[in-house]
XYZ file of C-alpha atoms in Angstrom:
530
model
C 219.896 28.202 76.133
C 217.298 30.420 75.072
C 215.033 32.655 77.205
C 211.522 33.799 76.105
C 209.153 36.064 78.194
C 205.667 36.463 76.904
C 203.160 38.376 78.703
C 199.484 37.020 78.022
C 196.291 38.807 79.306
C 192.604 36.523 78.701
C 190.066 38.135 79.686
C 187.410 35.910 82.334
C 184.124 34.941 81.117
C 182.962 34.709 84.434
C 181.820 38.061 85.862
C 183.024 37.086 89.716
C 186.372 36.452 89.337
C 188.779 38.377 88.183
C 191.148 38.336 84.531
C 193.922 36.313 85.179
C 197.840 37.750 83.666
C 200.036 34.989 83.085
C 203.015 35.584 82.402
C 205.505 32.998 81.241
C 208.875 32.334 81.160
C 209.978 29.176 78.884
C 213.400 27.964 78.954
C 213.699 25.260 75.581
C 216.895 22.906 75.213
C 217.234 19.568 76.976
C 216.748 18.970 80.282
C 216.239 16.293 82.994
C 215.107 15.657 86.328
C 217.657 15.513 89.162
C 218.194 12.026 89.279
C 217.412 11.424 93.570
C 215.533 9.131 95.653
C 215.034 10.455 98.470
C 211.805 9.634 101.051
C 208.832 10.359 98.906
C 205.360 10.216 100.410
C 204.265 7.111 98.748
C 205.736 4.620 95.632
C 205.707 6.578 92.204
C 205.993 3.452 90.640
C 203.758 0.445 92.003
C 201.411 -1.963 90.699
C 197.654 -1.240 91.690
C 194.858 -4.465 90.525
C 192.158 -6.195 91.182
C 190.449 -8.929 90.413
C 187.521 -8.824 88.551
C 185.352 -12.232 88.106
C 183.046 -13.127 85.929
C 182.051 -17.296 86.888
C 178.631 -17.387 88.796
C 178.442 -13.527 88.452
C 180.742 -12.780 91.355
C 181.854 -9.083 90.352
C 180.163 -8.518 86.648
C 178.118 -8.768 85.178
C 175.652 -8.838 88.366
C 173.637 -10.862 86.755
C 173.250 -13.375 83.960
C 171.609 -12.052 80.688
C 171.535 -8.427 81.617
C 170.945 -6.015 78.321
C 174.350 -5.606 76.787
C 173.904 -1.950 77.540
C 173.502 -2.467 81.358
C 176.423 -4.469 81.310
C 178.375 -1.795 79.698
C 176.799 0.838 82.528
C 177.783 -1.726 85.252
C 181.578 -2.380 83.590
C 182.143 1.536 83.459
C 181.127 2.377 86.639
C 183.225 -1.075 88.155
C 186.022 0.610 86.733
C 185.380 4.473 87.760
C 185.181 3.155 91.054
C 188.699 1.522 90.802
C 190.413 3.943 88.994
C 188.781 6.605 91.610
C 190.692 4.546 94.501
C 193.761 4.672 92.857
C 194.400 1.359 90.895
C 195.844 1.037 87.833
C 195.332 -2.173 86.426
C 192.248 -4.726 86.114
C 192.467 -8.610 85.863
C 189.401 -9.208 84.140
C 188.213 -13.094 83.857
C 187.517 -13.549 79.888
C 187.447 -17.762 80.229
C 185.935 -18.749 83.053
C 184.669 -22.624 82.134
C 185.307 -23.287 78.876
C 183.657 -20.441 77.752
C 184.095 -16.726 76.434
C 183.410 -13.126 77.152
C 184.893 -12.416 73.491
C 183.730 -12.875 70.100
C 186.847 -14.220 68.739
C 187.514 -17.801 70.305
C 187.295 -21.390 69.854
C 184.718 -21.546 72.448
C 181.200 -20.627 73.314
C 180.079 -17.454 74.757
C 179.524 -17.541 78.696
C 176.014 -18.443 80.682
C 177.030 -15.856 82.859
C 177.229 -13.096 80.189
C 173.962 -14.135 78.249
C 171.925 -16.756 80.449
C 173.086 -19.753 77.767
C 176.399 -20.974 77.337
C 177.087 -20.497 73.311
C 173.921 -18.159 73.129
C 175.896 -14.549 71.899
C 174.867 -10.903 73.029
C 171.606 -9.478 71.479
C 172.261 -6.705 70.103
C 175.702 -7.936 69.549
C 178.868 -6.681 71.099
C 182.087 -7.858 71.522
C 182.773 -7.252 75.514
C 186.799 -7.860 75.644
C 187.394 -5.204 72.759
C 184.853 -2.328 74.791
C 186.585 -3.878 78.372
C 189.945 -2.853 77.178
C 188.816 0.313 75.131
C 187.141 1.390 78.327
C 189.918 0.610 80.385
C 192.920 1.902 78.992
C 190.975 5.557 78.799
C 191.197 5.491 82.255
C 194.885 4.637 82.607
C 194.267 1.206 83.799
C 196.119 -2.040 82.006
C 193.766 -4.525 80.902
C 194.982 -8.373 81.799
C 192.639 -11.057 80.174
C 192.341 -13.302 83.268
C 191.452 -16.969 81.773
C 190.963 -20.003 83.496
C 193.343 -23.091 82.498
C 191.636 -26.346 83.359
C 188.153 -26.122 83.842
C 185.949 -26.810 80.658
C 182.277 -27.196 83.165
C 181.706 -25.721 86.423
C 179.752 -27.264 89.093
C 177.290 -24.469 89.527
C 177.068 -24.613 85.451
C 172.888 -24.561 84.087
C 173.620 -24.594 80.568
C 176.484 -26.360 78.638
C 176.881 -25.678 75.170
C 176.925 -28.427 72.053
C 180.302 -27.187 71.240
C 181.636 -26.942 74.416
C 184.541 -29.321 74.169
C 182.777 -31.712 76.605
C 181.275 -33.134 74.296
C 183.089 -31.741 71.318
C 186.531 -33.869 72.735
C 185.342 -36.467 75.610
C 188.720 -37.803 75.366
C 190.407 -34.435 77.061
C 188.431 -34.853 79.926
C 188.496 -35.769 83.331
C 185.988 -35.703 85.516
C 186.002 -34.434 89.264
C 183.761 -33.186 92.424
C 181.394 -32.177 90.120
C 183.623 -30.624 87.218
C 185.130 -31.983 84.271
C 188.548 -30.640 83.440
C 191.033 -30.419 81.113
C 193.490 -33.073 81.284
C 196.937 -31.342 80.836
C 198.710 -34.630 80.063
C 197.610 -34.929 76.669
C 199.468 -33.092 74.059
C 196.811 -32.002 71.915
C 195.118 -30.288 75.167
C 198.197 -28.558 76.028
C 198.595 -27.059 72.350
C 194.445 -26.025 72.335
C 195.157 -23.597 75.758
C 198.107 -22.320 73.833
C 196.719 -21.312 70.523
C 193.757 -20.308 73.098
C 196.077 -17.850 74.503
C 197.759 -16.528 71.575
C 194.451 -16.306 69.875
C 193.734 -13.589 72.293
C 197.138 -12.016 72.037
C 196.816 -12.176 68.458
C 193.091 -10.062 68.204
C 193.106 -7.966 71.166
C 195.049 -4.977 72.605
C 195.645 -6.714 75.551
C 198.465 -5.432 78.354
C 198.873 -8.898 79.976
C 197.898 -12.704 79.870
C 196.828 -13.663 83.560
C 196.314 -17.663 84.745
C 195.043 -18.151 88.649
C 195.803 -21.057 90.666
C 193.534 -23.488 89.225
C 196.296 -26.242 87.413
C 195.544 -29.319 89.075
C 192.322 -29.410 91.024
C 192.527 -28.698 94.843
C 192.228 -32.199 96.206
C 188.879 -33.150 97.850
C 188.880 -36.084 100.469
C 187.826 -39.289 98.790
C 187.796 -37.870 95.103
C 190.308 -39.256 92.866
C 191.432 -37.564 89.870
C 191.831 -40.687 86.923
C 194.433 -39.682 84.715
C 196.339 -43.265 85.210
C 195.555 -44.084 81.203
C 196.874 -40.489 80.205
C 199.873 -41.337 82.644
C 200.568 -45.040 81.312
C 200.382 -43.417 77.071
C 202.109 -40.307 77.941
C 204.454 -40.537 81.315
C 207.529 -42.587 79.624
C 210.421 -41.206 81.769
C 208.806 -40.511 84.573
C 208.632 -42.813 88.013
C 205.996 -40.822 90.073
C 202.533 -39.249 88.700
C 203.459 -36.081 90.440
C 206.672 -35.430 89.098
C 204.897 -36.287 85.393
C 201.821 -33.709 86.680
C 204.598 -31.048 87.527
C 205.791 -31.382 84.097
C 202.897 -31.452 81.954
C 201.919 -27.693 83.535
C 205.877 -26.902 83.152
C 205.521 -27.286 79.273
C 202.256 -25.770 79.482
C 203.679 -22.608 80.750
C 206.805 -22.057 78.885
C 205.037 -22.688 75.706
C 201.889 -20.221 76.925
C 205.051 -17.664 77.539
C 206.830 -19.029 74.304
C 203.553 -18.182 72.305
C 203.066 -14.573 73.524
C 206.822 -13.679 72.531
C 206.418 -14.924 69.786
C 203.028 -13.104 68.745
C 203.139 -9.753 70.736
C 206.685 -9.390 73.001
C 205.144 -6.426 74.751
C 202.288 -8.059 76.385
C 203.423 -9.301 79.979
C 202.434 -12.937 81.351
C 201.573 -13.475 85.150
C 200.167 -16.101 87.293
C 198.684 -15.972 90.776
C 199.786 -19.308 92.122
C 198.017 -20.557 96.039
C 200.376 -18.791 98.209
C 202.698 -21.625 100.003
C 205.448 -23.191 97.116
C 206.656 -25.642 99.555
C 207.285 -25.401 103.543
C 211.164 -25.764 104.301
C 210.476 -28.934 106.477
C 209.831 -30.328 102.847
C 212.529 -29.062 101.046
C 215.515 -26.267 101.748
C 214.278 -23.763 99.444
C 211.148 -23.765 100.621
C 209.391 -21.106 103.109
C 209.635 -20.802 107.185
C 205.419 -22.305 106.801
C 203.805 -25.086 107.818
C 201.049 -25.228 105.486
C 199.267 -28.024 104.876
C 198.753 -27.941 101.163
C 201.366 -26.385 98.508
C 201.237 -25.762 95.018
C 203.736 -27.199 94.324
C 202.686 -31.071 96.226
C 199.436 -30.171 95.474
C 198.382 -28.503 92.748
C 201.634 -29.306 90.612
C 202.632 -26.026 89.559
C 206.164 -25.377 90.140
C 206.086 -20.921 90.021
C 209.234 -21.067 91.674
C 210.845 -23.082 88.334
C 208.776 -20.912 86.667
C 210.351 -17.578 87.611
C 213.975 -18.981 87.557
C 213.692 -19.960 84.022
C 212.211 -16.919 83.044
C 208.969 -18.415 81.974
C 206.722 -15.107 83.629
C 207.169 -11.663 83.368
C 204.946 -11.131 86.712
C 203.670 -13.408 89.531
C 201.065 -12.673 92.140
C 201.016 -15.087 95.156
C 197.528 -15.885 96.736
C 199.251 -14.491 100.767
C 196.002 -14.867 101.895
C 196.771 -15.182 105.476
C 197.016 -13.022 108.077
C 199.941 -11.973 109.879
C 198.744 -13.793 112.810
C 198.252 -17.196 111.618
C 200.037 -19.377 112.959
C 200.799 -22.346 110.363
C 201.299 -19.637 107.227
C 202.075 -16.291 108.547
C 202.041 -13.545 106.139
C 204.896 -11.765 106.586
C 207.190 -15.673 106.492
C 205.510 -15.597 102.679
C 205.811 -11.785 101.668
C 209.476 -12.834 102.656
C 210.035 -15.719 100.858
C 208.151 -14.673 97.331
C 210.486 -11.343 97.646
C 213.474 -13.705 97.901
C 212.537 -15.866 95.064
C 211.441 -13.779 92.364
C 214.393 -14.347 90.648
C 214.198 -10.398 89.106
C 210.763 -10.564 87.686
C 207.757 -8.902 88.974
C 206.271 -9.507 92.918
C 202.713 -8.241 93.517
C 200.792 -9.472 96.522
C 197.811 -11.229 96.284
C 195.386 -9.777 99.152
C 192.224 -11.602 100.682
C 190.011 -8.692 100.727
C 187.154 -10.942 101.209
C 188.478 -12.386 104.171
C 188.193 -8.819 105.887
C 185.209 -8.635 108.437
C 184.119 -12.203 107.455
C 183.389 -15.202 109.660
C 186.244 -17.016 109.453
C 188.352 -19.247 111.328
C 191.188 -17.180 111.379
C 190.044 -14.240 113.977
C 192.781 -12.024 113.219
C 190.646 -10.829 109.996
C 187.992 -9.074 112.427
C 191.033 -6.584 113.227
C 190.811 -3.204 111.237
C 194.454 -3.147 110.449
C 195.302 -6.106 108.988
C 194.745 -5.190 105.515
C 196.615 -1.964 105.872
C 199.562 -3.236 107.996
C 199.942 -5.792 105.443
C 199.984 -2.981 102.402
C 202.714 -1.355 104.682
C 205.063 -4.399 105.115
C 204.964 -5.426 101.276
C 206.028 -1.814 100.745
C 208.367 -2.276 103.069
C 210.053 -5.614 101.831
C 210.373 -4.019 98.244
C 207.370 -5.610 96.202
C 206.518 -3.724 93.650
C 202.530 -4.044 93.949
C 199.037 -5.281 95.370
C 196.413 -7.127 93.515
C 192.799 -7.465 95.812
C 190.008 -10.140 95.619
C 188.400 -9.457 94.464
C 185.841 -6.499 93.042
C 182.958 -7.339 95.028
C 185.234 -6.959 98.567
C 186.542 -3.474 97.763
C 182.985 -2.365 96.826
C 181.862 -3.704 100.101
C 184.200 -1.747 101.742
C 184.651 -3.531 105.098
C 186.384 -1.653 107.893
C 186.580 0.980 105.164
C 189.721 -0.953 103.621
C 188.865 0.779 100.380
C 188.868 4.073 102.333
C 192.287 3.490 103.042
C 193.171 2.712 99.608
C 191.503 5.924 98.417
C 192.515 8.285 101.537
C 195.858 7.145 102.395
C 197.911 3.502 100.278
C 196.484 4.468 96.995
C 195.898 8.864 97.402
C 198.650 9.612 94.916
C 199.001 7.988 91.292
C 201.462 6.018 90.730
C 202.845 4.830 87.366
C 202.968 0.811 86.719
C 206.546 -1.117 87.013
C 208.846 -1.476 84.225
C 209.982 -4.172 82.451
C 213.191 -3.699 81.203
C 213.896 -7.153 79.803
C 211.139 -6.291 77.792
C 211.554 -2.848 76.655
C 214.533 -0.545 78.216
C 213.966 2.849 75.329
C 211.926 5.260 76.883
C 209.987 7.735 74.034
C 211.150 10.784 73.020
C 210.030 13.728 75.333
C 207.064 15.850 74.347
C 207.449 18.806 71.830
C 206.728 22.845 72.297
C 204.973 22.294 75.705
C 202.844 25.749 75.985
C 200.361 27.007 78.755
C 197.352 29.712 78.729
C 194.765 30.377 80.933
C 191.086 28.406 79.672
C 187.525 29.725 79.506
C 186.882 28.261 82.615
C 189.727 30.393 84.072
C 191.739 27.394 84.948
C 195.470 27.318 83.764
C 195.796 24.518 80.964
C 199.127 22.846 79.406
C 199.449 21.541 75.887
C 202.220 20.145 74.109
C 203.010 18.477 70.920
C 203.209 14.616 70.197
C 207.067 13.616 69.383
C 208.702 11.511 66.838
C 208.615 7.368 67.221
C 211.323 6.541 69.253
C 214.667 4.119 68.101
C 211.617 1.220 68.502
C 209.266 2.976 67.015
C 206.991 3.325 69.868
C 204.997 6.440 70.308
C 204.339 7.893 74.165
C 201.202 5.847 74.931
C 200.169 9.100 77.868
C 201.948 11.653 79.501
C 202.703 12.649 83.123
C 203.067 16.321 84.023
C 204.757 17.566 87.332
C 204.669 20.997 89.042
C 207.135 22.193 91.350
C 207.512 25.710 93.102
C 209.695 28.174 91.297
C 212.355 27.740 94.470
C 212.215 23.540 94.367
C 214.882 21.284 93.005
C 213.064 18.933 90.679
C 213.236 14.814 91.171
C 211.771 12.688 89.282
C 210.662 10.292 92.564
C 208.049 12.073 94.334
C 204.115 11.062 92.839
C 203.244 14.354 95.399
C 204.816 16.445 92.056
C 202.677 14.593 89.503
C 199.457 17.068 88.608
C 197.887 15.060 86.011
C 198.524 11.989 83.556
C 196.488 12.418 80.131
C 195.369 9.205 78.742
C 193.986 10.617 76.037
C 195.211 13.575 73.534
C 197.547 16.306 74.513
C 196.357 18.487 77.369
C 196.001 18.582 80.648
C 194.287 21.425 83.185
C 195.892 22.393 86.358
C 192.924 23.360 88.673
C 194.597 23.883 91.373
C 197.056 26.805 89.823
C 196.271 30.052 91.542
C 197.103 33.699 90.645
C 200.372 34.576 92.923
C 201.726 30.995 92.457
C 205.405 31.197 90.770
C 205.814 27.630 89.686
C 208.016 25.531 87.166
C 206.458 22.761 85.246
C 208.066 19.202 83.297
C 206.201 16.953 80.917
C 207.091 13.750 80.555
C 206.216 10.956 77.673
C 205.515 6.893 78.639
C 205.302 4.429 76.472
C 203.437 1.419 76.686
C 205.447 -0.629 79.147
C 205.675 2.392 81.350
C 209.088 3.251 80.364
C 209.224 7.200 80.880
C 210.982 9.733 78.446
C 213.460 13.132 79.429
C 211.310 15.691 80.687
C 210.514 18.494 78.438
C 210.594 21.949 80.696
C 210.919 23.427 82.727
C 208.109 26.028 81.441
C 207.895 28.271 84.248
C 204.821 30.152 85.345
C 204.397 33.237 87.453
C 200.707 33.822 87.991
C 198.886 37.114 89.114
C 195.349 38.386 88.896
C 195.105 41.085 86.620
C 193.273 44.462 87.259
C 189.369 44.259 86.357
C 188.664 46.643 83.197
């Protein structure tokens, strides 16, 4: 191994201070982290969303037919307001009632973007392309968040000629005021499919995201008529439900079947109603007593869905307290952690329920929220996801606070996915330090070769440890900065009599994170003043 000392002296362009001397001692060959995991102060790996929707205006745009430059204003500062509390990824609602927030689809643009359903942005823009542009230069994965069944909302104004209302009556059904698709008939089935990989196929998405909405939620004395559906397409099948269960099975697996197939990297999730099935219904199912399940109710069988390998993440609705009697939180957070079947477990989180009137008093407690983001770290899921924007901006009981101050105070890098890519990139080249004109000590490095895939690091993560430390690769405490974008990063908090020994690290898209390159280690010490 080589050893180079270089002594640099730059002389400060502001009068105050005084000239900084680094000096630097590089060590180059390979090298690597300790490989421990020890207690670390908070996850270095753990997923970080929240949801952001878009029907009736609930989180953006704040209003309907805003300028398409005030909606930009409003989307950027939505999202320097997450990123500054720590999250790292976005669910963004992009179909919302068979409509679009993208130029690219099928279907008309939104009401709630431009104030008429099919009516596009003036000037135009194409919001999904500047949502995810916007996003991933903050370090936050962008998951297009569409609705599955509904094709009109109740509180719709305007519905388009070519919304498929009218376009196909014969997919419809009609109930409490919507009209739906009806997942029975083939043809629908294959239109949300090439829907999906329509989306895959023209955008730089990181992840396709459904919600709970398969079935309808049932409404006392509404009937949902899909008997005639049932009677052409149900051959095989004694029961409606078991023939409902079904039609969203195939649905699924050829929604996940159609993203392989188009872009393998981008991840598929769902955030199914919390409750599968209550064990006094079946053996498998959870120590609740819930009065409705998905799986009874809404016909969507995540469980199934997870053991056959059908979703890459899944994001259960636990929106109950730990309190509540009938569906206690910490019975679900159990049983989703047990049945995850090796994929992904994020917690969905009712941050609108915080504060709020509600039946279930145990909300009006301040700790709730966080004890909750405590026990899910505890029972080994690997993430949070909030609903939605609106209820972290409100900041109730200063939940968001505690995101900021405490959860969420440290970055943390997404989850892997090793059944979908296990080769970390190649570690950064000639990584190099010097003092800036703003006297602050900056690192710079050089972009690698493709790794064996082909994949290029997507950002970077750089750690600092004192000179006398034993360096881990566990502890977020050690990160001091992740660049996004080119190939430096600043260190303000570097300080002249700080000996110090820094690693740079390369991540590719699916978080996957390269051998460090390092350790480049720094003694710093203010120079004399000429």
């Amino acid at each position: 191994m080589s050893k180079n000392i270089k002594k640099v002296a730059l002389r400060q362009t502001v009068p105050v201070l005084c000239t900084w001397l680094l000096i630097l001692t590089l060590f180059n060959g390979r090298t690597r982290f300790e490989d421990e995991t020890g207690p670390a102060t908070a996850p270095k790996r753990e997923f970080r969303g929240v949801w952001i929707a878009t029907v009736d205006n609930i989180d953006w745009p704040s209003q309907k037919n805003l300028k398409p430059e005030k909606q930009r204003e409003e989307f950027k500062a939505l999202l320097d307001f997450h990123r500054g509390n720590g999250l790292n990824a976005v669910f963004v609602q992009v179909r919302a009632a068979g409509d679009a927030f993208y130029a690219k689809s099928a279907e008309p643009w939104s009401e709630w973007l431009t104030g008429r359903q099919g009516k596009e942005p003036v000037p135009f823009y194409d919001p999904l392309e500047f949502m995810i542009e916007e996003s991933h230069s903050r370090g936050l994965e962008f998951h297009a968040w569409l609705n599955l069944n509904r094709l009109v909302h109740k509180s719709s104004v305007s519905v388009s000629q070519y919304n498929l209302c009218y376009l196909k009556p014969e997919w419809v059904l009609e109930y409490d005021g919507y009209k739906l698709f009806d997942f029975g008939i083939p043809e629908v089935r294959d239109f949300i499919v090439e829907s999906v990989v329509n989306v895959v196929r023209n955008y730089d998405v990181d992840g396709i995201h459904f919600d709970d909405y398969f079935y309808p939620y049932q409404v006392a004395g509404k009937t949902l008529r899909d008997d005639g559906t049932f009677r052409t397409y149900g051959k095989g099948f004694s029961n409606k439900a078991d023939w409902r269960r079904d039609n969203v099975d195939k649905l699924i697996k050829a929604v996940h079947d159609g993203i392989q197939q188009t872009n393998a990297r981008v991840k598929f999730g769902v955030s199914p109603f919390g409750v599968w099935r209550n064990k006094r219904d079946t053996p498998e199912g959870s120590e609740t007593f819930g009065g409705m399940t998905s799986y009874d109710h809404l016909y969507a069988d995540a469980r199934k869905w997870l053991r056959e390998g059908w979703l890459d993440y899944i994001v259960p609705q636990v929106y109950f307290s730990f309190g509540f009697g009938r569906v206690p939180y910490a019975n679900l957070v159990d049983w989703w952690t047990e049945n995850a079947f090796g994929k992904h477990l994020y917690i969905g989180h009712a941050a609108y329920r915080v504060g709020a009137e509600d039946v279930d008093r145990n909300w009006n407690s301040k700790v709730e929220l966080p004890n909750q983001l405590r026990f899910l770290r505890e029972k080994g899921a690997l993430g949070s996801a909030f609903f939605s924007s609106r209820s972290l901006k409100r900041n109730t009981y200063g939940i968001t606070d505690s995101l900021r101050n405490e959860f969420y105070r440290l970055p943390a890098l997404v989850p892997t996915m090793p059944w979908k890519d296990n080769i970390p990139p190649q570690p950064p080249l000639n990584l190099r330090a010097e003092i800036n004109e703003n006297d602050v000590l900056e690192l710079e490095w050089d972009t690698p070769e493709a790794a064996r895939d082909n994949e290029k690091p997507w950002y970077y993560v750089l750690y600092r440890f004192d000179a006398d430390e034993r360096p881990t690769n566990h502890d977020p405490a050690k990160i001091k900065g992740i660049a996004y974008k080119g190939n430096k990063i600043t260190d303000p908090d570097a300080r002249p009599g700080g000996r110090y020994q820094y690693f740079l690290t390369a991540v590719d898209r699916l978080h996957n994170e390269s051998r460090p390159a390092g350790p480049l280690k720094l003694r710093l010490q203010a120079a004399d003043k000429e």
